[in-house]
Tab-separated table of N, CA and C in Angstrom:
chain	number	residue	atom	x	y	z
A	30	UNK	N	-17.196	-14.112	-11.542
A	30	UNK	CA	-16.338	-13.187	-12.260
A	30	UNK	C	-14.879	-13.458	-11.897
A	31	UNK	N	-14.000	-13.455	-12.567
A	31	UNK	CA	-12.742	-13.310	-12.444
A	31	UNK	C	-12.291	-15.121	-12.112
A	32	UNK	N	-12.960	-16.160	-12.353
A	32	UNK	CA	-12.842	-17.341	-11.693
A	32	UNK	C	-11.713	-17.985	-12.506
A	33	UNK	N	-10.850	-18.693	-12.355
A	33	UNK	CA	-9.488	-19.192	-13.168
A	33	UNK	C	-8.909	-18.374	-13.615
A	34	UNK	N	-9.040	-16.761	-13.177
A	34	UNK	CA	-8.077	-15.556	-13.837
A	34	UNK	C	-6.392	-15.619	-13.390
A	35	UNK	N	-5.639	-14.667	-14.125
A	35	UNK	CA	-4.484	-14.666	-13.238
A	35	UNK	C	-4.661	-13.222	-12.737
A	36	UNK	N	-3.422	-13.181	-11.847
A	36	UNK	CA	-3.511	-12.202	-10.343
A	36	UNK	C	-1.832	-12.046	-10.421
A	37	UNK	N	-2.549	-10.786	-9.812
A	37	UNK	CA	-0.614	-10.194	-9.153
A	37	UNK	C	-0.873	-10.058	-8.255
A	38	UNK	N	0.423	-9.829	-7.537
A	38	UNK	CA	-0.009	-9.686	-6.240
A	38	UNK	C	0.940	-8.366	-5.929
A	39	UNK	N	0.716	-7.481	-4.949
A	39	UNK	CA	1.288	-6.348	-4.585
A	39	UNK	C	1.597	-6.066	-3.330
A	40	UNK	N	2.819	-6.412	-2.417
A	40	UNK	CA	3.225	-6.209	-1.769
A	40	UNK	C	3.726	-5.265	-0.834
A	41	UNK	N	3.795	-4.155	-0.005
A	41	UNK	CA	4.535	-3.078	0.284
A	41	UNK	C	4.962	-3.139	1.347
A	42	UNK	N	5.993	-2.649	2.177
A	42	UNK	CA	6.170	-2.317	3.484
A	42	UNK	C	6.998	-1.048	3.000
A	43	UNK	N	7.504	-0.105	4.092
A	43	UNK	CA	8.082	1.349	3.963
A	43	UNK	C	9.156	1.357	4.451
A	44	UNK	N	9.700	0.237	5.610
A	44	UNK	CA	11.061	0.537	6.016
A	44	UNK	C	11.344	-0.799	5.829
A	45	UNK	N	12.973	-0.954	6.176
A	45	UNK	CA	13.607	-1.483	6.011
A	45	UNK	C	13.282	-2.630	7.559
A	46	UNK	N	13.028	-2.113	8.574
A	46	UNK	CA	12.901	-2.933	9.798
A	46	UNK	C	11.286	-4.004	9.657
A	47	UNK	N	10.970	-3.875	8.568
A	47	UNK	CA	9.689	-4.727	8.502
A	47	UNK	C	9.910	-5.366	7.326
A	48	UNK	N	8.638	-6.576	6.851
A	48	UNK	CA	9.641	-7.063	5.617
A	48	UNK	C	7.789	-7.199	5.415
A	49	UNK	N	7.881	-7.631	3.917
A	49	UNK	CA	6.586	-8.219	3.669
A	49	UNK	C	5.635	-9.707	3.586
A	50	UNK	N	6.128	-10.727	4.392
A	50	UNK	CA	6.407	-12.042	4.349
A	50	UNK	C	4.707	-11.765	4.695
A	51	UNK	N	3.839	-11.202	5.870
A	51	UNK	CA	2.756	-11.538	6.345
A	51	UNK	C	1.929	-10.773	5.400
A	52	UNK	N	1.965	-9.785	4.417
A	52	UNK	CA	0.929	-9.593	3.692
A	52	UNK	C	1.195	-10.870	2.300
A	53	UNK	N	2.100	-11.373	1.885
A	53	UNK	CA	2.406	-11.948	0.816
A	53	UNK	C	1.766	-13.457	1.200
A	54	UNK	N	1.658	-13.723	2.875
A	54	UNK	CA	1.216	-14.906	2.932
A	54	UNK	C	-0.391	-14.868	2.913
A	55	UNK	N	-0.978	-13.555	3.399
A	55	UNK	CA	-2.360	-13.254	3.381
A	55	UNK	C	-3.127	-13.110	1.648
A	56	UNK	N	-1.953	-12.613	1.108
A	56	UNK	CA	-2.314	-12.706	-0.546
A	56	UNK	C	-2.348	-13.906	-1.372
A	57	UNK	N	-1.353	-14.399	-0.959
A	57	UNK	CA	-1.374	-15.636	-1.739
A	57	UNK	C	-2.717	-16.824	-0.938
A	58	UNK	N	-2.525	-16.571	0.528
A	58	UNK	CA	-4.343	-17.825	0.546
A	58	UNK	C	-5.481	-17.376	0.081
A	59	UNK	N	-5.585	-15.590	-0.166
A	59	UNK	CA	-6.929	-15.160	-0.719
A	59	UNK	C	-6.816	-15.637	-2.087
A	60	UNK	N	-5.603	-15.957	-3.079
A	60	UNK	CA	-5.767	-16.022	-4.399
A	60	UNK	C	-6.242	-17.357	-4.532
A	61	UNK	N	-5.524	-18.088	-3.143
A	61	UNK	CA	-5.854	-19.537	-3.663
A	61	UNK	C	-7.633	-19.751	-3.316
A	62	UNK	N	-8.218	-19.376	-2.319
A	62	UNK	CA	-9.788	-19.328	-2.366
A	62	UNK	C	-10.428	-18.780	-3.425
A	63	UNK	N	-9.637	-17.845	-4.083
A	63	UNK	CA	-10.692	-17.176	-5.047
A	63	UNK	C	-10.677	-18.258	-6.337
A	64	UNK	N	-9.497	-18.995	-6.270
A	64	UNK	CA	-9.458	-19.578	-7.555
A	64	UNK	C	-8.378	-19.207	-8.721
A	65	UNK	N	-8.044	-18.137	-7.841
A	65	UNK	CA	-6.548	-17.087	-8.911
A	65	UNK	C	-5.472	-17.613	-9.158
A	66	UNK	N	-5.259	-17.573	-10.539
A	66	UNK	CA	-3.456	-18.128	-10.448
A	66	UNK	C	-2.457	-16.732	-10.436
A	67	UNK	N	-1.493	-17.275	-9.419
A	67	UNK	CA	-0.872	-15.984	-9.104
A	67	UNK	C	0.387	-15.786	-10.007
A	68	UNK	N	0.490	-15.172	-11.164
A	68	UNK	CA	0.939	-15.073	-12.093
A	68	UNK	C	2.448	-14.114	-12.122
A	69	UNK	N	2.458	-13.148	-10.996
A	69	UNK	CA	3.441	-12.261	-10.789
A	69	UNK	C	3.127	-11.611	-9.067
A	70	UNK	N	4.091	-11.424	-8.609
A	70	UNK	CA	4.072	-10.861	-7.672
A	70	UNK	C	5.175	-9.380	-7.806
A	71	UNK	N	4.791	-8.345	-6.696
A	71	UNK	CA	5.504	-7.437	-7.071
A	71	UNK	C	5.464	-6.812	-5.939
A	72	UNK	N	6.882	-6.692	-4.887
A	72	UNK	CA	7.318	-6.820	-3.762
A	72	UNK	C	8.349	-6.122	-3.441
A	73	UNK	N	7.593	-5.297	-2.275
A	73	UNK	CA	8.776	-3.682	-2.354
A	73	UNK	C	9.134	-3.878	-0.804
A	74	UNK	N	10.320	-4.196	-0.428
A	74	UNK	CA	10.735	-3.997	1.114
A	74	UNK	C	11.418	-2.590	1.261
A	75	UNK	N	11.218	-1.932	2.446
A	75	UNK	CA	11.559	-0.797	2.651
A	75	UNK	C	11.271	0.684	1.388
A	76	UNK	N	10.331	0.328	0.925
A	76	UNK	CA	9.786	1.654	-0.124
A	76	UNK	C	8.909	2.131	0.475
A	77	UNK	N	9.107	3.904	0.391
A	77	UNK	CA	8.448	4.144	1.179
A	77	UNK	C	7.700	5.265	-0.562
A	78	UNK	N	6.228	5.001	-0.388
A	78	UNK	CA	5.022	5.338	-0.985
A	78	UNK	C	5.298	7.088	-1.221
A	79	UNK	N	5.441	7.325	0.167
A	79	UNK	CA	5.664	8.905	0.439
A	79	UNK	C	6.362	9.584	-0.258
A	80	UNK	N	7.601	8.796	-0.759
A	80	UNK	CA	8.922	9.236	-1.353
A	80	UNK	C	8.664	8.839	-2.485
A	81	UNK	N	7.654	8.216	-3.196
A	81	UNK	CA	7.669	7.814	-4.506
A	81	UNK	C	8.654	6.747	-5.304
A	82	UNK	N	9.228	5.688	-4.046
A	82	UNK	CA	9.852	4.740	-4.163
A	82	UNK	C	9.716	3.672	-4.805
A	83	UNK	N	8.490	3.573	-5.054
A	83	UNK	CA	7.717	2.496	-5.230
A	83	UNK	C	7.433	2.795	-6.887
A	84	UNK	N	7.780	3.571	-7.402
A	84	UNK	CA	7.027	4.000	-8.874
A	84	UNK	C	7.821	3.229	-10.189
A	85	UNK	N	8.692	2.443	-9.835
A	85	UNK	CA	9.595	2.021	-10.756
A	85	UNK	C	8.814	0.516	-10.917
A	86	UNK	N	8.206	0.129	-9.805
A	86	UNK	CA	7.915	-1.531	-9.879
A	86	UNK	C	6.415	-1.068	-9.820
A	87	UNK	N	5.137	0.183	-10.276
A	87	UNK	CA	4.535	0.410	-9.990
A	87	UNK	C	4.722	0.444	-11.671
A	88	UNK	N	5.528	1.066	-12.314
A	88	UNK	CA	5.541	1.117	-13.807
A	88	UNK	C	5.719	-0.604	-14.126
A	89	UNK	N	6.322	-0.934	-13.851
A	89	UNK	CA	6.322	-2.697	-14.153
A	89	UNK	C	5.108	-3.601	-14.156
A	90	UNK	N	4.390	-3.231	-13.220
A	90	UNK	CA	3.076	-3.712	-12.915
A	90	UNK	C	2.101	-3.302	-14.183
A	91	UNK	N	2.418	-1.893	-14.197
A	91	UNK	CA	1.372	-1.192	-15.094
A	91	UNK	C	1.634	-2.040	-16.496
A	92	UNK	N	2.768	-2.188	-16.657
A	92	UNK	CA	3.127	-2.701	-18.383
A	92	UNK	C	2.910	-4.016	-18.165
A	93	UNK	N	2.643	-4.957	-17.372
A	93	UNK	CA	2.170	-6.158	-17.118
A	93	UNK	C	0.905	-6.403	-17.376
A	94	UNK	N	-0.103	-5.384	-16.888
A	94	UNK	CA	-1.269	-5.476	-17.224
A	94	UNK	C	-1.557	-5.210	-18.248
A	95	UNK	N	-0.999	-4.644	-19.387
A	95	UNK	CA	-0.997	-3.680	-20.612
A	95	UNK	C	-0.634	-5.189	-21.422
A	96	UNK	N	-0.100	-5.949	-20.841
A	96	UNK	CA	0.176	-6.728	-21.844
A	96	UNK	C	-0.903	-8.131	-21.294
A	97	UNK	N	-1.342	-7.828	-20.558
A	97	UNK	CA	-2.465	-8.763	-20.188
A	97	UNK	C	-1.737	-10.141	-19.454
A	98	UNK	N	-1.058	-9.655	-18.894
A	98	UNK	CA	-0.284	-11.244	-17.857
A	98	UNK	C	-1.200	-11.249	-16.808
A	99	UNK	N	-2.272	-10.253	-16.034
A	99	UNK	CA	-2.643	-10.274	-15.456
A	99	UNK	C	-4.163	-9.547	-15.407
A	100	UNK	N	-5.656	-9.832	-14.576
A	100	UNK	CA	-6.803	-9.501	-14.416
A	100	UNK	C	-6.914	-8.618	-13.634
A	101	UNK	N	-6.257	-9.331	-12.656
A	101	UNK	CA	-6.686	-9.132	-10.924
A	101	UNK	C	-5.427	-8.458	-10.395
A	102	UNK	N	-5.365	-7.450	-9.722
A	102	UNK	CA	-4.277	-6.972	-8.946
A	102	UNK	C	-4.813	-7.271	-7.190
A	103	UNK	N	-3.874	-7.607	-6.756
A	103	UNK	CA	-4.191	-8.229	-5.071
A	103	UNK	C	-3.305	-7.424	-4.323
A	104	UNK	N	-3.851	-6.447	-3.507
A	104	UNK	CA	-3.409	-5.840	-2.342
A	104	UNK	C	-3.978	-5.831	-1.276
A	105	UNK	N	-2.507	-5.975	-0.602
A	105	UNK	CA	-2.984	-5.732	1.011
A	105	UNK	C	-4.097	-5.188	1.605
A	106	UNK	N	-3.548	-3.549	0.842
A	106	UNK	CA	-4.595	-2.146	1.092
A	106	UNK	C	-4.219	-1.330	0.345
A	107	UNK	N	-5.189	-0.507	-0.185
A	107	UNK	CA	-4.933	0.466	-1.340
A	107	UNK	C	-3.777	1.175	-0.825
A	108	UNK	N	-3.957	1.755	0.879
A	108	UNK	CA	-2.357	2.355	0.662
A	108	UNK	C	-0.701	1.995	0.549
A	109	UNK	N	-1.115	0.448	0.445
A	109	UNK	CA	0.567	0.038	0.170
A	109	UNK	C	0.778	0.585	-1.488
A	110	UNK	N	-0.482	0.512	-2.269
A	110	UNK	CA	-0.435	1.468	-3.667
A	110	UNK	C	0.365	2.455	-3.350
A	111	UNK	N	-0.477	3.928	-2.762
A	111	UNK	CA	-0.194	4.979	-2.697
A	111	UNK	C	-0.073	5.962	-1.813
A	112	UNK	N	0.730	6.379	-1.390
A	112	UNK	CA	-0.167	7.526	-0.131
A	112	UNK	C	-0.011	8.856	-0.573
A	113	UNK	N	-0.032	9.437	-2.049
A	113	UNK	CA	-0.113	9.987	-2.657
A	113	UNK	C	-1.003	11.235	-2.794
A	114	UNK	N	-2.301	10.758	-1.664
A	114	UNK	CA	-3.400	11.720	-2.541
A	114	UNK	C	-4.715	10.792	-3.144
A	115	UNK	N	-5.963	11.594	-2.854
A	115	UNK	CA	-6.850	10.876	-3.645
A	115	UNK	C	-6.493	10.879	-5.327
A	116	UNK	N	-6.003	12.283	-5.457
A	116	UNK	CA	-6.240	12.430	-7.054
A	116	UNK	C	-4.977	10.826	-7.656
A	117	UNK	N	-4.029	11.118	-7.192
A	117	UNK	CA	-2.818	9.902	-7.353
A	117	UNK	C	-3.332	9.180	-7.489
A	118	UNK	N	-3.894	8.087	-6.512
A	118	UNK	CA	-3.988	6.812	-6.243
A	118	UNK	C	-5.753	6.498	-6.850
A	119	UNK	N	-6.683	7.609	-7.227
A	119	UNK	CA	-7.452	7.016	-8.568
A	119	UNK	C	-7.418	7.163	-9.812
A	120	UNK	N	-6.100	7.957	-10.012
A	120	UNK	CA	-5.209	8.071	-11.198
A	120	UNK	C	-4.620	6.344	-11.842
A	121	UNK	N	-3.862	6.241	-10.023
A	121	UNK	CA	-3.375	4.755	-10.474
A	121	UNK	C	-4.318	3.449	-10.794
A	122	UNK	N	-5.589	3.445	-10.009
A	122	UNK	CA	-6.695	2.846	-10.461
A	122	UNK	C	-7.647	3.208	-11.433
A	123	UNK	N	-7.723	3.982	-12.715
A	123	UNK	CA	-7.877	3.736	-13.722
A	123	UNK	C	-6.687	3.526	-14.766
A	124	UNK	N	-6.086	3.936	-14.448
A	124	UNK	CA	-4.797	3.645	-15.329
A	124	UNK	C	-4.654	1.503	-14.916
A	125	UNK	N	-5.110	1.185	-14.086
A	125	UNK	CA	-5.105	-0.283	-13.819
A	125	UNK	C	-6.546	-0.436	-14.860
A	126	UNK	N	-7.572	-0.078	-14.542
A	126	UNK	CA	-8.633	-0.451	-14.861
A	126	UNK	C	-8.432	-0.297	-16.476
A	127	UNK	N	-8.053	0.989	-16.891
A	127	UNK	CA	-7.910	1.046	-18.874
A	127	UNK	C	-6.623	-0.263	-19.383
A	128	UNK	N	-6.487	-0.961	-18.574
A	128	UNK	CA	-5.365	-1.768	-18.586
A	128	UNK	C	-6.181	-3.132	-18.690
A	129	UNK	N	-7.917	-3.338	-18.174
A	129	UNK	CA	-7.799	-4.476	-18.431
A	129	UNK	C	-7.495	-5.238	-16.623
A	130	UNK	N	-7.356	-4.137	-15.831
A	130	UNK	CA	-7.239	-4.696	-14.227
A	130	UNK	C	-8.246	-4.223	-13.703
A	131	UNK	N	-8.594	-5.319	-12.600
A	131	UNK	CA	-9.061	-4.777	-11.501
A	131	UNK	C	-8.087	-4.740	-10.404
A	132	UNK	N	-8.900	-4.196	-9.032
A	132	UNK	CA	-7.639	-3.517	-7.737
A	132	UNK	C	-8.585	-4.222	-6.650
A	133	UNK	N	-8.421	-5.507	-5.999
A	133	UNK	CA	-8.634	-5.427	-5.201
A	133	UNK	C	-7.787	-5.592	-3.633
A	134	UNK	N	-8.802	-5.510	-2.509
A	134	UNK	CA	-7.972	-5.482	-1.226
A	134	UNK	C	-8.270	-6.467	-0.991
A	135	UNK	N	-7.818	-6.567	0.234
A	135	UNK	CA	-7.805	-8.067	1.110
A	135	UNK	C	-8.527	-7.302	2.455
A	136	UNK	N	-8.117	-6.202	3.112
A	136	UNK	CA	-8.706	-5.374	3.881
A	136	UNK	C	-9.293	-4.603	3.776
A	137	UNK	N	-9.742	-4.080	2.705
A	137	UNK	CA	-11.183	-3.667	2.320
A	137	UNK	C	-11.992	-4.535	1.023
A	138	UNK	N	-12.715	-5.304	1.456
A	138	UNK	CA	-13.266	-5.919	1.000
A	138	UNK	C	-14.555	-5.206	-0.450
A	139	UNK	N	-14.996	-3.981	0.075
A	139	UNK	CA	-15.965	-3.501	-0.827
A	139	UNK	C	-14.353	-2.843	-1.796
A	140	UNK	N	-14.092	-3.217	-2.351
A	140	UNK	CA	-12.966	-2.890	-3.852
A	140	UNK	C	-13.964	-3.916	-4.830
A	141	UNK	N	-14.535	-4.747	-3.955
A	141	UNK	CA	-14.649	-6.021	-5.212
A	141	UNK	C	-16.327	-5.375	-5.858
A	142	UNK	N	-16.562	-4.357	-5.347
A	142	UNK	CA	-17.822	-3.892	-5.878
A	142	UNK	C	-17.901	-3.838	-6.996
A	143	UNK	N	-19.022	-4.704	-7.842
A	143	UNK	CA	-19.170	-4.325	-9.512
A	143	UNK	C	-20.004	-2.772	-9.953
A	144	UNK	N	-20.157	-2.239	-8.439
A	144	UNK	CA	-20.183	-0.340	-9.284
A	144	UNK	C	-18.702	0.375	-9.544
A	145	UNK	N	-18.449	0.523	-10.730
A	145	UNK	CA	-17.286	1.446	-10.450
A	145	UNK	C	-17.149	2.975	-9.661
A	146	UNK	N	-18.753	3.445	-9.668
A	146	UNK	CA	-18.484	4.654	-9.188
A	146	UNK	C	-18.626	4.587	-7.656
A	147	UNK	N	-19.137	3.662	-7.098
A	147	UNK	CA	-18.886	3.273	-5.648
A	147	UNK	C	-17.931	3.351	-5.517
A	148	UNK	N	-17.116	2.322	-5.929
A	148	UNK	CA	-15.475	1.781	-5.573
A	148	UNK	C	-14.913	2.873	-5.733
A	149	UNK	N	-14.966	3.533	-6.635
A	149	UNK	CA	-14.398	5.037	-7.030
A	149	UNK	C	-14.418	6.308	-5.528
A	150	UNK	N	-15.469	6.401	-5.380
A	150	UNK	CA	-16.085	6.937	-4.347
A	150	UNK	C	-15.267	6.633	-3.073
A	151	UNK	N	-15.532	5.013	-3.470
A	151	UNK	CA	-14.904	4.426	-1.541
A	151	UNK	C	-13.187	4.948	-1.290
A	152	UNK	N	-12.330	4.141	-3.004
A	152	UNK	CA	-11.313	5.016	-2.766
A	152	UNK	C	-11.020	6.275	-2.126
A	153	UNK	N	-11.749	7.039	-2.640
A	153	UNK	CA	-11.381	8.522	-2.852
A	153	UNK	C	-11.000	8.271	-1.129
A	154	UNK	N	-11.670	8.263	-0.386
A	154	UNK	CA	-11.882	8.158	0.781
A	154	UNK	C	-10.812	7.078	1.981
A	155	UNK	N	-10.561	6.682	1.263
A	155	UNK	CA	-9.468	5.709	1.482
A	155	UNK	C	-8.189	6.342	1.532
A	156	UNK	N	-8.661	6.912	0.399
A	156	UNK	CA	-6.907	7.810	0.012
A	156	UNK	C	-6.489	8.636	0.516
A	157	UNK	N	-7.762	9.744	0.781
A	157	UNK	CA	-7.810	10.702	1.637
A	157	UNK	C	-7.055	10.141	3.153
A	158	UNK	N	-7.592	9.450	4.015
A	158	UNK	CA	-7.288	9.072	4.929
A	158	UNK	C	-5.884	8.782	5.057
A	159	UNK	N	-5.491	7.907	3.942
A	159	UNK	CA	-3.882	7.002	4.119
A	159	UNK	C	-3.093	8.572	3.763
A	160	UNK	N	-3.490	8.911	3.149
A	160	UNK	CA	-2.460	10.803	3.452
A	160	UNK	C	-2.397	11.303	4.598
A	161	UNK	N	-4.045	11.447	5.049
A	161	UNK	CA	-3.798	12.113	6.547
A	161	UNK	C	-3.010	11.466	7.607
A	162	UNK	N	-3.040	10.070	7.374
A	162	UNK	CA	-2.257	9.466	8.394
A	162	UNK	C	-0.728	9.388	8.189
A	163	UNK	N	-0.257	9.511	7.296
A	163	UNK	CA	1.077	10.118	6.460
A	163	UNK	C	1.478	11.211	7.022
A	164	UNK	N	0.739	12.239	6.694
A	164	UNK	CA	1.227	13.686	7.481
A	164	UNK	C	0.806	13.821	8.937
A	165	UNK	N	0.193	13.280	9.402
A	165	UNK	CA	-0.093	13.143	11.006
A	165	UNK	C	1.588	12.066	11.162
A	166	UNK	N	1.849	11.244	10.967
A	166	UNK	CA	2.508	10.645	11.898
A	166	UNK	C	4.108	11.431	11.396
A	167	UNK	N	4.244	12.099	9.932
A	167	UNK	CA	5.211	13.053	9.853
A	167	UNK	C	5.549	13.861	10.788
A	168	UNK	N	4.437	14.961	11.351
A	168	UNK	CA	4.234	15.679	12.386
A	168	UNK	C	4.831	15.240	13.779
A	169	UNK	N	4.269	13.737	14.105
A	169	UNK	CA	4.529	13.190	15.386
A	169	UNK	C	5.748	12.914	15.119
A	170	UNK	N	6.628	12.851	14.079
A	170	UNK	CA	8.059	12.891	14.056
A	170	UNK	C	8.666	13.573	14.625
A	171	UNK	N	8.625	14.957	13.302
A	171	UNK	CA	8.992	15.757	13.766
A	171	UNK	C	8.992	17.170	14.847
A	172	UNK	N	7.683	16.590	15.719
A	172	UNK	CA	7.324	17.115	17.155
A	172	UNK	C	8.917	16.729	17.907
A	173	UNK	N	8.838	15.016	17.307
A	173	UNK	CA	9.905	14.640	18.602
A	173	UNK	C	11.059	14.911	18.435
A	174	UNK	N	12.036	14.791	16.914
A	174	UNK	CA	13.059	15.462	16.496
A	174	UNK	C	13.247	16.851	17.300
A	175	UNK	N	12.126	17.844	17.263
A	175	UNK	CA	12.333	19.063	17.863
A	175	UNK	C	12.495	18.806	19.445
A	176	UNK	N	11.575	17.922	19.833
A	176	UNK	CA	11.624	18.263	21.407
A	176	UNK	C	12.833	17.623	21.838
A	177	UNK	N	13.451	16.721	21.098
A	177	UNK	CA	15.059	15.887	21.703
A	177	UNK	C	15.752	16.830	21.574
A	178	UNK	N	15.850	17.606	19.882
A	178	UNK	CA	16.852	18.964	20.163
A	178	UNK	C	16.410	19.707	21.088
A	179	UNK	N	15.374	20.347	21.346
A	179	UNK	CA	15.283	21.665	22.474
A	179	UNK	C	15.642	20.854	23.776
A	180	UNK	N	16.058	19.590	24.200
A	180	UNK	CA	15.956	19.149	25.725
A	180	UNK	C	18.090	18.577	25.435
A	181	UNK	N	18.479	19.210	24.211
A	181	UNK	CA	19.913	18.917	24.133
A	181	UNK	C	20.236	17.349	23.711
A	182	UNK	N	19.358	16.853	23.718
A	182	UNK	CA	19.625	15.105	23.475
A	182	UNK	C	19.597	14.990	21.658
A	183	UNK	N	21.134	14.533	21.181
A	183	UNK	CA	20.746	14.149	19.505
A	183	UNK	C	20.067	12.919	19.206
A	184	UNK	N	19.287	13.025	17.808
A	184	UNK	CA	18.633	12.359	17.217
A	184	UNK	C	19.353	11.484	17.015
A	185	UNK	N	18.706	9.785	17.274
A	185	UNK	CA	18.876	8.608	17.218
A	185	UNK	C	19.439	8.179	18.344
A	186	UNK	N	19.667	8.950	19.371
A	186	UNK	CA	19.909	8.300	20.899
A	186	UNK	C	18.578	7.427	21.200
A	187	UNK	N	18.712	6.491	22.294
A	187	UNK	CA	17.612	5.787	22.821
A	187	UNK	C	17.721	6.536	24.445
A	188	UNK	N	16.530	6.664	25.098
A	188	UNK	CA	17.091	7.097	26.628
A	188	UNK	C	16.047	5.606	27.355
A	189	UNK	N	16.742	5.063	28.091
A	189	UNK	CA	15.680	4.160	28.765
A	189	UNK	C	15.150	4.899	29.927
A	190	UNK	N	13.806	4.316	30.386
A	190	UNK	CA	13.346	5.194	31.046
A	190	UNK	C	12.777	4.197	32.083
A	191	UNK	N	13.440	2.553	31.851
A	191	UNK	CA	13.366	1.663	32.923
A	191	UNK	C	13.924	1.979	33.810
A	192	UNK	N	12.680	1.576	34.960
A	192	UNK	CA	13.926	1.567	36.618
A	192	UNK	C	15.278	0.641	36.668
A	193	UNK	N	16.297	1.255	37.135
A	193	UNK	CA	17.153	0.587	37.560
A	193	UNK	C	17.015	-1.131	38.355
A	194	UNK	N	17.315	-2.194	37.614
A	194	UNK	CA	16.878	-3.194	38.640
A	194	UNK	C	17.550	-2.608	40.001
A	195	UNK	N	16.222	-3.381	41.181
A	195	UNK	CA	17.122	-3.634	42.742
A	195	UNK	C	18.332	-4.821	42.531
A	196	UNK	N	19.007	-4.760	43.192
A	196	UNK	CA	20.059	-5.644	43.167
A	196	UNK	C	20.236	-6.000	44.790
């Protein structure tokens, strides 16, 4: 299935201090094993999912597939898609799928399942998670934001907490 198809590829990172060079190199050798020609790539540095940053080159993609430049969508992991929400992010995978796409991962491998209601299923679950870990590490933010203000220290100081070399 899908053998001499073309492929996009989908890229994400969320900040600006990371870039996407190591998922783009992991995408492009899975396309070349599968046999995919990689037809478009679509590559977001510093977008962050959360903020809905990503929805402008997420509409680009969508009208790509609509026009059939592409089969196969290639991601990292469903949550460089979305961290949206289950309902979101199997919103965005049928809206791929009535398009004429499939969604697969590179790190979750069961995407490539020919049940849709599995894959459907597995998402959901996927999605669920990449939220919780969204608002969990929000939290661990802003735990620490609070505890630097209540201890008088402003946000974006560094404090080292190395020993002094002996000299």
């Amino acid at each position: 299935m899908f053998m001499s198809s073309n492929c996009a590829l989908w890229a994400r990172v969320s900040t600006s201090e990371q870039d996407s060079a190591n998922q783009l190199a992991g995408l492009r050798a899975w396309a070349g094993r599968r046999g995919l020609y990689v037809a478009a790539e679509y590559v977001l540095d510093g977008a962050s999912a959360w903020k809905g940053e990503h929805h402008d080159r997420l509409r680009q993609a969508l009208d790509d597939a609509r026009t059939g430049r592409y089969e196969v969508l290639l991601v990292w992991a469903l949550d460089r898609l979305s961290r949206e929400g289950v309902e979101a992010t199997l919103g965005l995978l049928r809206r791929f799928r009535d398009r004429g796409v499939v969604v697969w991962s590179l790190t979750e491998p069961w995407t490539e399942t020919s049940d849709p209601h599995m894959a459907e299923l597995l998402s959901s679950l996927c999605a669920w998670m990449a939220q919780m870990e969204s608002e969990r590490r929000s939290e661990r933010v802003r735990a620490g934001l609070a505890r630097r203000k209540a201890q008088g220290q402003p946000n974006g100081s560094v404090t080292c907490r190395c020993p002094s070399p002996q000299l």
